[in-house]
CSV table of C-alpha atoms in Angstrom, one decimal:
chain,number,residue,atom,x,y,z
A,240,MET,CA,-81.6,-53.4,3.6
A,241,HIS,CA,-83.0,-51.5,0.6
A,242,VAL,CA,-84.1,-53.6,-2.4
A,243,PRO,CA,-84.7,-51.8,-5.7
A,244,SER,CA,-88.2,-51.3,-6.7
A,245,ASN,CA,-87.5,-51.6,-10.4
A,246,PRO,CA,-87.1,-55.2,-11.6
A,247,PRO,CA,-83.9,-56.3,-13.6
A,248,VAL,CA,-84.4,-55.2,-17.3
A,249,TYR,CA,-82.2,-57.7,-19.1
A,250,LYS,CA,-82.3,-61.5,-19.1
A,251,LYS,CA,-79.5,-64.1,-19.6
A,252,GLY,CA,-78.2,-64.2,-23.2
A,253,ASP,CA,-79.3,-60.6,-24.1
A,254,ARG,CA,-77.0,-58.5,-26.3
A,255,VAL,CA,-76.2,-55.0,-24.7
A,256,GLN,CA,-73.8,-52.1,-25.2
A,257,GLU,CA,-72.1,-49.6,-22.8
A,258,ARG,CA,-74.0,-46.5,-22.5
A,259,PRO,CA,-72.1,-43.3,-23.9
A,260,LYS,CA,-70.6,-41.2,-21.4
A,261,ASP,CA,-71.5,-37.4,-20.7
A,262,LYS,CA,-70.1,-35.1,-23.3
A,263,ASN,CA,-68.4,-32.8,-20.8
A,264,ARG,CA,-66.0,-35.5,-19.2
A,265,ASP,CA,-62.9,-34.4,-21.1
A,266,PHE,CA,-60.8,-32.7,-18.3
A,267,ARG,CA,-57.7,-32.2,-20.6
A,268,THR,CA,-56.4,-28.8,-20.9
A,269,ASN,CA,-56.9,-27.0,-24.2
A,270,ARG,CA,-53.3,-27.4,-25.2
A,271,ARG,CA,-53.3,-31.2,-24.6
A,272,LYS,CA,-56.7,-31.5,-26.7
A,273,TYR,CA,-54.9,-29.6,-29.5
A,274,VAL,CA,-51.8,-31.9,-29.3
A,275,GLU,CA,-53.5,-35.1,-28.8
A,276,GLY,CA,-56.5,-34.5,-30.8
A,277,PRO,CA,-60.1,-35.8,-30.0
A,278,THR,CA,-60.4,-38.7,-27.6
A,279,LYS,CA,-60.9,-42.1,-29.2
A,280,TYR,CA,-63.1,-43.5,-26.5
A,281,LYS,CA,-66.8,-43.2,-27.3
A,282,GLY,CA,-68.3,-45.9,-25.2
A,283,GLY,CA,-70.5,-48.4,-27.0
A,284,ARG,CA,-68.5,-51.6,-26.2
A,285,LYS,CA,-70.8,-54.7,-27.0
A,286,TYR,CA,-71.4,-57.4,-24.4
A,287,THR,CA,-73.5,-60.6,-23.8
A,288,ILE,CA,-75.2,-61.3,-20.5
A,289,LEU,CA,-74.0,-64.6,-19.1
A,290,GLU,CA,-76.3,-64.9,-16.0
A,291,ASP,CA,-79.5,-63.3,-14.7
A,292,ALA,CA,-79.2,-60.2,-12.6
A,293,HIS,CA,-78.0,-60.1,-8.9
A,294,LEU,CA,-77.9,-57.5,-6.3
A,295,SER,CA,-74.9,-55.6,-5.5
A,296,LYS,CA,-73.5,-55.2,-1.9
A,297,PRO,CA,-75.1,-52.1,-0.1
A,298,ASN,CA,-73.4,-48.9,-0.5
A,299,LYS,CA,-72.7,-46.6,2.3
A,300,ALA,CA,-76.4,-45.3,2.1
A,301,GLY,CA,-77.6,-48.9,2.3
A,302,ARG,CA,-79.0,-49.0,-1.3
A,303,ARG,CA,-78.4,-51.9,-3.6
A,304,SER,CA,-78.5,-52.0,-7.5
A,305,TRP,CA,-78.8,-54.8,-10.0
A,306,LEU,CA,-75.6,-56.2,-11.4
A,307,TYR,CA,-75.1,-58.4,-14.5
A,308,LYS,CA,-72.2,-60.8,-15.2
A,309,ILE,CA,-71.2,-60.0,-18.7
A,310,ILE,CA,-68.6,-60.7,-21.4
A,311,GLU,CA,-67.2,-58.4,-23.9
A,312,ASP,CA,-67.1,-59.3,-27.5
A,313,GLY,CA,-63.6,-60.7,-28.4
A,314,LYS,CA,-62.6,-61.3,-24.7
A,315,THR,CA,-62.5,-64.2,-22.3
A,316,LYS,CA,-62.7,-62.4,-18.9
A,317,THR,CA,-66.1,-61.8,-17.4
A,318,GLU,CA,-67.1,-58.7,-15.4
A,319,ASP,CA,-69.8,-57.3,-13.4
A,320,LYS,CA,-71.7,-54.1,-14.7
A,321,GLY,CA,-74.5,-52.2,-13.3
A,322,GLN,CA,-78.0,-51.8,-14.8
A,323,ASN,CA,-77.2,-48.1,-15.2
A,324,MET,CA,-74.0,-48.6,-17.3
A,325,ILE,CA,-75.5,-50.6,-20.0
A,326,MET,CA,-78.2,-50.3,-22.7
A,327,PRO,CA,-79.8,-52.4,-25.3
A,328,LEU,CA,-77.8,-53.2,-28.4
A,329,GLU,CA,-78.6,-50.9,-31.4
A,330,GLU,CA,-77.3,-52.5,-34.5
């Protein structure tokens, strides 16, 4: 079983935000973009880390990644997010 060589970056209590998505992920047709206008989702939701990192279950290739139990600002439900999906909070 593979264990990541990189250590977890964030600690319990750290403030993080969602990383921005790639610019070319808008798959709508040109007509739909014209009618609906620009997308409102830009990423950047803000979170607080509740627990230290834990390893995910192995994927089909047997690789594991660091997961964090986080809570979004203004919400009560916790969720797991991978270390690759979050970045330090820039205020």
